[in-house]
PDB file of C-alpha atoms in Angstrom:
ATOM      1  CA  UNK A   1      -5.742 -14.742 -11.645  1.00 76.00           C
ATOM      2  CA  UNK A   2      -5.861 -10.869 -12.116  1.00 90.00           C
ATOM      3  CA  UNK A   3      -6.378  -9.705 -15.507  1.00 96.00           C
ATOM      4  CA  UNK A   4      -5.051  -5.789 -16.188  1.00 98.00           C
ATOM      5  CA  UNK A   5      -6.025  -3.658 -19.404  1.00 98.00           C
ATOM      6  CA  UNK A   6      -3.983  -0.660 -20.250  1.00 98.00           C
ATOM      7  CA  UNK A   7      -6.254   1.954 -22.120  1.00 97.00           C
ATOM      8  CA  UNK A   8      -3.525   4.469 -23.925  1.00 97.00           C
ATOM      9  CA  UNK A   9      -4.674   7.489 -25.279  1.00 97.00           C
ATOM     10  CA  UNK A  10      -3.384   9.361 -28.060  1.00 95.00           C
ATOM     11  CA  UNK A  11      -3.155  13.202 -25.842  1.00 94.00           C
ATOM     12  CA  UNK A  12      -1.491  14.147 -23.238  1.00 95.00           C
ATOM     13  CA  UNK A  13      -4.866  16.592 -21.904  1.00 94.00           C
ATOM     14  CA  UNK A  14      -5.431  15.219 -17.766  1.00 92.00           C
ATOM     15  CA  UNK A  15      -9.355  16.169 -18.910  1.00 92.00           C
ATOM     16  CA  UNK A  16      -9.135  12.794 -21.493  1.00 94.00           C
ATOM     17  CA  UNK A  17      -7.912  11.085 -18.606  1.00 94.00           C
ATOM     18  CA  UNK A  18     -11.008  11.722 -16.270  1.00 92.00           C
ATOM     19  CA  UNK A  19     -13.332  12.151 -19.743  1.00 92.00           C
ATOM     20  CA  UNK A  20     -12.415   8.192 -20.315  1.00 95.00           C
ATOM     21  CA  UNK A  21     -12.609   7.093 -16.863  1.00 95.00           C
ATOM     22  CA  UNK A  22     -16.114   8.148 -16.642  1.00 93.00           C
ATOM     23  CA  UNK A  23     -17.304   6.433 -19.734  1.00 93.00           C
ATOM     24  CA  UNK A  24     -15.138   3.380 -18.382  1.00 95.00           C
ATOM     25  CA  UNK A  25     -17.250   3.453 -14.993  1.00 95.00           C
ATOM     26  CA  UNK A  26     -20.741   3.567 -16.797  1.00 93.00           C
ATOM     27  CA  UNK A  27     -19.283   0.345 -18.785  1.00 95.00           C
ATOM     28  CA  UNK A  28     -18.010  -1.191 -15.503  1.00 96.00           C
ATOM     29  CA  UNK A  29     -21.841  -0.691 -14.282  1.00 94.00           C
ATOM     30  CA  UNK A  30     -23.033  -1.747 -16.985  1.00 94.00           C
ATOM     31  CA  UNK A  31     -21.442  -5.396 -16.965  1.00 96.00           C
ATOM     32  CA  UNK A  32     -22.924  -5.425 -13.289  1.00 96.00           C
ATOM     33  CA  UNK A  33     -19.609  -5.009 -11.614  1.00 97.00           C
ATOM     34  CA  UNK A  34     -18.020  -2.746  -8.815  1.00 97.00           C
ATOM     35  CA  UNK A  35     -15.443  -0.403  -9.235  1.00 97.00           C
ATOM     36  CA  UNK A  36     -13.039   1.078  -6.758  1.00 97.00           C
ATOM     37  CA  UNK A  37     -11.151   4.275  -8.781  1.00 97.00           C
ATOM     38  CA  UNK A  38      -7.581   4.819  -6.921  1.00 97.00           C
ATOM     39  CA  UNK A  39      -6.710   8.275  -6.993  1.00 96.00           C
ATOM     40  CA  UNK A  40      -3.658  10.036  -5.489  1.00 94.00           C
ATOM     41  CA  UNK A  41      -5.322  12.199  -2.764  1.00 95.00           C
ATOM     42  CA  UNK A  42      -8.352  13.357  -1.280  1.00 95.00           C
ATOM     43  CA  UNK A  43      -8.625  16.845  -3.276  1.00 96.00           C
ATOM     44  CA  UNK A  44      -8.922  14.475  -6.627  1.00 95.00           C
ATOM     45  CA  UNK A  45     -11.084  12.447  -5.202  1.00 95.00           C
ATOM     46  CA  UNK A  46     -13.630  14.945  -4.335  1.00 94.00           C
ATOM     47  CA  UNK A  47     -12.905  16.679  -7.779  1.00 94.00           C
ATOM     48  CA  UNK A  48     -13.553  13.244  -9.334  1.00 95.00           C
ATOM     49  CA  UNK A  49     -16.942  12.512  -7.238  1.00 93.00           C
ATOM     50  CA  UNK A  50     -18.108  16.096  -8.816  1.00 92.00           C
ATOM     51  CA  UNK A  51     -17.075  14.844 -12.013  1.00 91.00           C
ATOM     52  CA  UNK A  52     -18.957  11.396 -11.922  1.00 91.00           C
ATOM     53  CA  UNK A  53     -21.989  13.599 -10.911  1.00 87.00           C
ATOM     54  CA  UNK A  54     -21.819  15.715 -13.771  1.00 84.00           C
ATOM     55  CA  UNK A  55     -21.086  12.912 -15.748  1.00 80.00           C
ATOM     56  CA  UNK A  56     -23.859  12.987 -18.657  1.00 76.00           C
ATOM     57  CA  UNK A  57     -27.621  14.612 -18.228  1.00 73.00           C
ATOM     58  CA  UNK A  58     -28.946  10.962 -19.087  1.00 78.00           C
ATOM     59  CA  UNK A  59     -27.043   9.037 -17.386  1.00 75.00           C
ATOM     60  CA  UNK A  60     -25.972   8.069 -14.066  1.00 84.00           C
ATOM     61  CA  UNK A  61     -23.060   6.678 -11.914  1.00 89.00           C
ATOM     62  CA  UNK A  62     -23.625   5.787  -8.433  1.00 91.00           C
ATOM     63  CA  UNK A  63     -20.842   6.555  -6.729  1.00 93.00           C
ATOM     64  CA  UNK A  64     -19.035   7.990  -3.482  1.00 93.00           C
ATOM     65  CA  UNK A  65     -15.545   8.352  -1.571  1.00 95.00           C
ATOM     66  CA  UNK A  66     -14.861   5.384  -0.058  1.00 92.00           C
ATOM     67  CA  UNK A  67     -15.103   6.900   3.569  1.00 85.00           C
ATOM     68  CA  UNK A  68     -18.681   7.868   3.322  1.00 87.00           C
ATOM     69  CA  UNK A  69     -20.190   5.512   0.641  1.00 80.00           C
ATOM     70  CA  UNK A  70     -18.856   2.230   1.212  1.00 77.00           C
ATOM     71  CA  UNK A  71     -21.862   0.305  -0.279  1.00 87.00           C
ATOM     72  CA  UNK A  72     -21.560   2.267  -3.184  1.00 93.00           C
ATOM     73  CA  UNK A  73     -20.907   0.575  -6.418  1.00 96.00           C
ATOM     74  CA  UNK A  74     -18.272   2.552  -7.699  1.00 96.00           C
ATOM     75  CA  UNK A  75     -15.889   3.869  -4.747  1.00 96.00           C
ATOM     76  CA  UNK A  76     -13.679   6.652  -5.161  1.00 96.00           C
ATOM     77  CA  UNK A  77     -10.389   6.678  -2.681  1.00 96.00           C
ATOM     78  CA  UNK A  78      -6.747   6.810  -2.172  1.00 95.00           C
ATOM     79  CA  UNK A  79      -3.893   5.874   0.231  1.00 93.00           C
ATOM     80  CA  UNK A  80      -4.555   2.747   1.508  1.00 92.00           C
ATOM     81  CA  UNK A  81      -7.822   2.644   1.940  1.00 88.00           C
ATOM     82  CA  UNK A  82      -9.901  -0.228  -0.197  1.00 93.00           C
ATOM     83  CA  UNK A  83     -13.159  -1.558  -0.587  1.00 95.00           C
ATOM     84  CA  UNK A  84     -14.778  -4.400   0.601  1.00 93.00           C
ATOM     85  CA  UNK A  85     -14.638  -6.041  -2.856  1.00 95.00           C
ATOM     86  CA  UNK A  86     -12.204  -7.441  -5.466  1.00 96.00           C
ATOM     87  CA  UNK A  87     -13.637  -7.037  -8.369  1.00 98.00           C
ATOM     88  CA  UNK A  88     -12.493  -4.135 -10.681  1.00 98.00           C
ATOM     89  CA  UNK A  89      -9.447  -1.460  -9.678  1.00 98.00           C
ATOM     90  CA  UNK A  90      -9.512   1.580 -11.733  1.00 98.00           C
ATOM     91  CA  UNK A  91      -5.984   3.077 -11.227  1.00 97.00           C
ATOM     92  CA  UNK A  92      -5.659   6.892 -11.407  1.00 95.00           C
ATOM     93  CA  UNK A  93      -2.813   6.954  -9.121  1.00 94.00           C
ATOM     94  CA  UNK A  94       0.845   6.345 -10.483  1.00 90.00           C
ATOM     95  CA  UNK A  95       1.524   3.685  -8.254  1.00 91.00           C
ATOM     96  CA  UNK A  96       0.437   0.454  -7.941  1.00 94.00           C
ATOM     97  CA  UNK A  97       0.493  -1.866  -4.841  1.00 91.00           C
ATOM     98  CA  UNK A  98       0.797  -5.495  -4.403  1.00 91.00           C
ATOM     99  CA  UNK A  99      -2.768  -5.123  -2.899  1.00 94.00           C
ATOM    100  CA  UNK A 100      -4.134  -3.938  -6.662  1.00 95.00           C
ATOM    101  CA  UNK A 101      -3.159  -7.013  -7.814  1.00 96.00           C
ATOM    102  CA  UNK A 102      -5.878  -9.005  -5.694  1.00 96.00           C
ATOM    103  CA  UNK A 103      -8.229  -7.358  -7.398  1.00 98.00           C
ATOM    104  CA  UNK A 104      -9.984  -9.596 -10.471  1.00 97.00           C
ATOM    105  CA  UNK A 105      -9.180  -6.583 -12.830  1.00 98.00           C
ATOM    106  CA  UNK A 106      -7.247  -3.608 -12.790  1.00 98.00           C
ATOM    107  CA  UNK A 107      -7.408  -0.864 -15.540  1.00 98.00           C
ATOM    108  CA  UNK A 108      -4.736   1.777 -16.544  1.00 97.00           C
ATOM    109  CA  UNK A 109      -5.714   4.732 -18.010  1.00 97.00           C
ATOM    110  CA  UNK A 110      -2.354   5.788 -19.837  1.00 97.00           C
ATOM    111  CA  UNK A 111      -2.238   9.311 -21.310  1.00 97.00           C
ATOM    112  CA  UNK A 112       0.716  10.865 -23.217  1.00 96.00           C
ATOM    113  CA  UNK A 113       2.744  12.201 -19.931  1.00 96.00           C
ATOM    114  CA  UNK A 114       6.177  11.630 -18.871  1.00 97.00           C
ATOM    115  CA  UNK A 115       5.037  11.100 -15.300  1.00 96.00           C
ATOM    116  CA  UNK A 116       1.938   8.965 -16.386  1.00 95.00           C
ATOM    117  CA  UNK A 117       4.003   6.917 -18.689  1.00 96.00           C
ATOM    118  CA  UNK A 118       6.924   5.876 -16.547  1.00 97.00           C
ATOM    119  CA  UNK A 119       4.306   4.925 -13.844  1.00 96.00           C
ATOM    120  CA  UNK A 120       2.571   2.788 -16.138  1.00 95.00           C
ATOM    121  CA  UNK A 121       5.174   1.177 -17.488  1.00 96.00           C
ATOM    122  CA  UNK A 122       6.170   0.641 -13.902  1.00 97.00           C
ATOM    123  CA  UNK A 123       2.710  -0.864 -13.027  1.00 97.00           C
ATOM    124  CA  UNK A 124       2.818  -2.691 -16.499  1.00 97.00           C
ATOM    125  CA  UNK A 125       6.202  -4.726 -15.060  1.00 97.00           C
ATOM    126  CA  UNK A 126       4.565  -5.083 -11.752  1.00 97.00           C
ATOM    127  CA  UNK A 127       1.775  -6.583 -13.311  1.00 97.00           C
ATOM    128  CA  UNK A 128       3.867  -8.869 -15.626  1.00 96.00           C
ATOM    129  CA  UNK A 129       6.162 -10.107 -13.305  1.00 96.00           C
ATOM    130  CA  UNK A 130       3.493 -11.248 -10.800  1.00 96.00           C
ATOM    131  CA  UNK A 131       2.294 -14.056 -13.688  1.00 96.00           C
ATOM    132  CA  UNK A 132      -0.738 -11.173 -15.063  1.00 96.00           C
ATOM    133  CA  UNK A 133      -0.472 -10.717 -19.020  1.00 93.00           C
ATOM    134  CA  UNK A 134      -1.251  -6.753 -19.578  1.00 96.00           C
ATOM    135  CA  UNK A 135      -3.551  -6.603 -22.442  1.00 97.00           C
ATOM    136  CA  UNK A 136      -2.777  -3.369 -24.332  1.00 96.00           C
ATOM    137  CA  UNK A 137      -5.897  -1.033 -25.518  1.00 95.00           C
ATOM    138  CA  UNK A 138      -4.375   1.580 -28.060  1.00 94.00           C
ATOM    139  CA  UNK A 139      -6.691   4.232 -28.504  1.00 90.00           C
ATOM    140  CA  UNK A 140      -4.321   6.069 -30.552  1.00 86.00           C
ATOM    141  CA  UNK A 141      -5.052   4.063 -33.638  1.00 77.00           C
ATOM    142  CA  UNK A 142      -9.006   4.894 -33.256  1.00 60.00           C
ATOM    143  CA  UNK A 143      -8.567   8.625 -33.092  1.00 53.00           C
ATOM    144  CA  UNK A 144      -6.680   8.641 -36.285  1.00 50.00           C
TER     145      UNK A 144
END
């Protein structure tokens, strides 16, 4: 069974977004897992493999787009394109698909949007109503 985590931030900045995705990769990495980021379109997936690059001086995320790095540990891609494994589905797109949900976990990255929020809380019922328990992460009450 699937187990989705919904990470909500307390701004509505798209920079937080991709600031916390990063630091959610390295952590992904760093429990020895793979990570396939689903982003709407190829322009924000080749802005995101920049950003993974530039990521932190001392540290380091190997990644690629899906289409040219397919053995890398974190894959970046969007449409329907997916990666060989199951294992953890970052979703930066709104939507999710019944395919996310074969994925062993699935992470949200919720900021303070009217667009971001209605898709989550669309993904959140997906989730739900396919037998998955969303655990809720509120980063709101540790910025305070």
């Amino acid at each position: 069974m699937s187990q989705a985590d919904f990470y909500v931030l307390p701004d509505a900045d798209p920079e937080s977004r991709t600031a916390f995705l990063c630091r959610l990769a390295d952590k992904v990495l760093g429990h020895g897992r793979n990570a396939y980021i689903h982003v709407a379109g190829e322009t924000e997936a080749e802005r995101l493999d920049q950003l993974l690059w530039d990521y932190r001086a001392d540290a380091f995320i190997p990644h690629g787009l899906l289409n040219s790095k397919p053995d890398a540990p974190v894959q970046i891609g969007w449409g329907d394109q997916l990666p060989q494994h199951r294992d953890v589905y970052i979703n930066l797109a709104l939507d999710a698909s019944e395919e996310t949900l074969k994925f062993d976990r699935i992470l949200e990255i919720v900021i303070q949007q009217p667009d971001i929020l209605a898709a989550t809380r669309k993904n959140y019922a997906l989730y739900k109503n396919n037998g998955i328990t969303p655990k809720m992460h509120d980063m709101r009450k540790s910025s305070r």
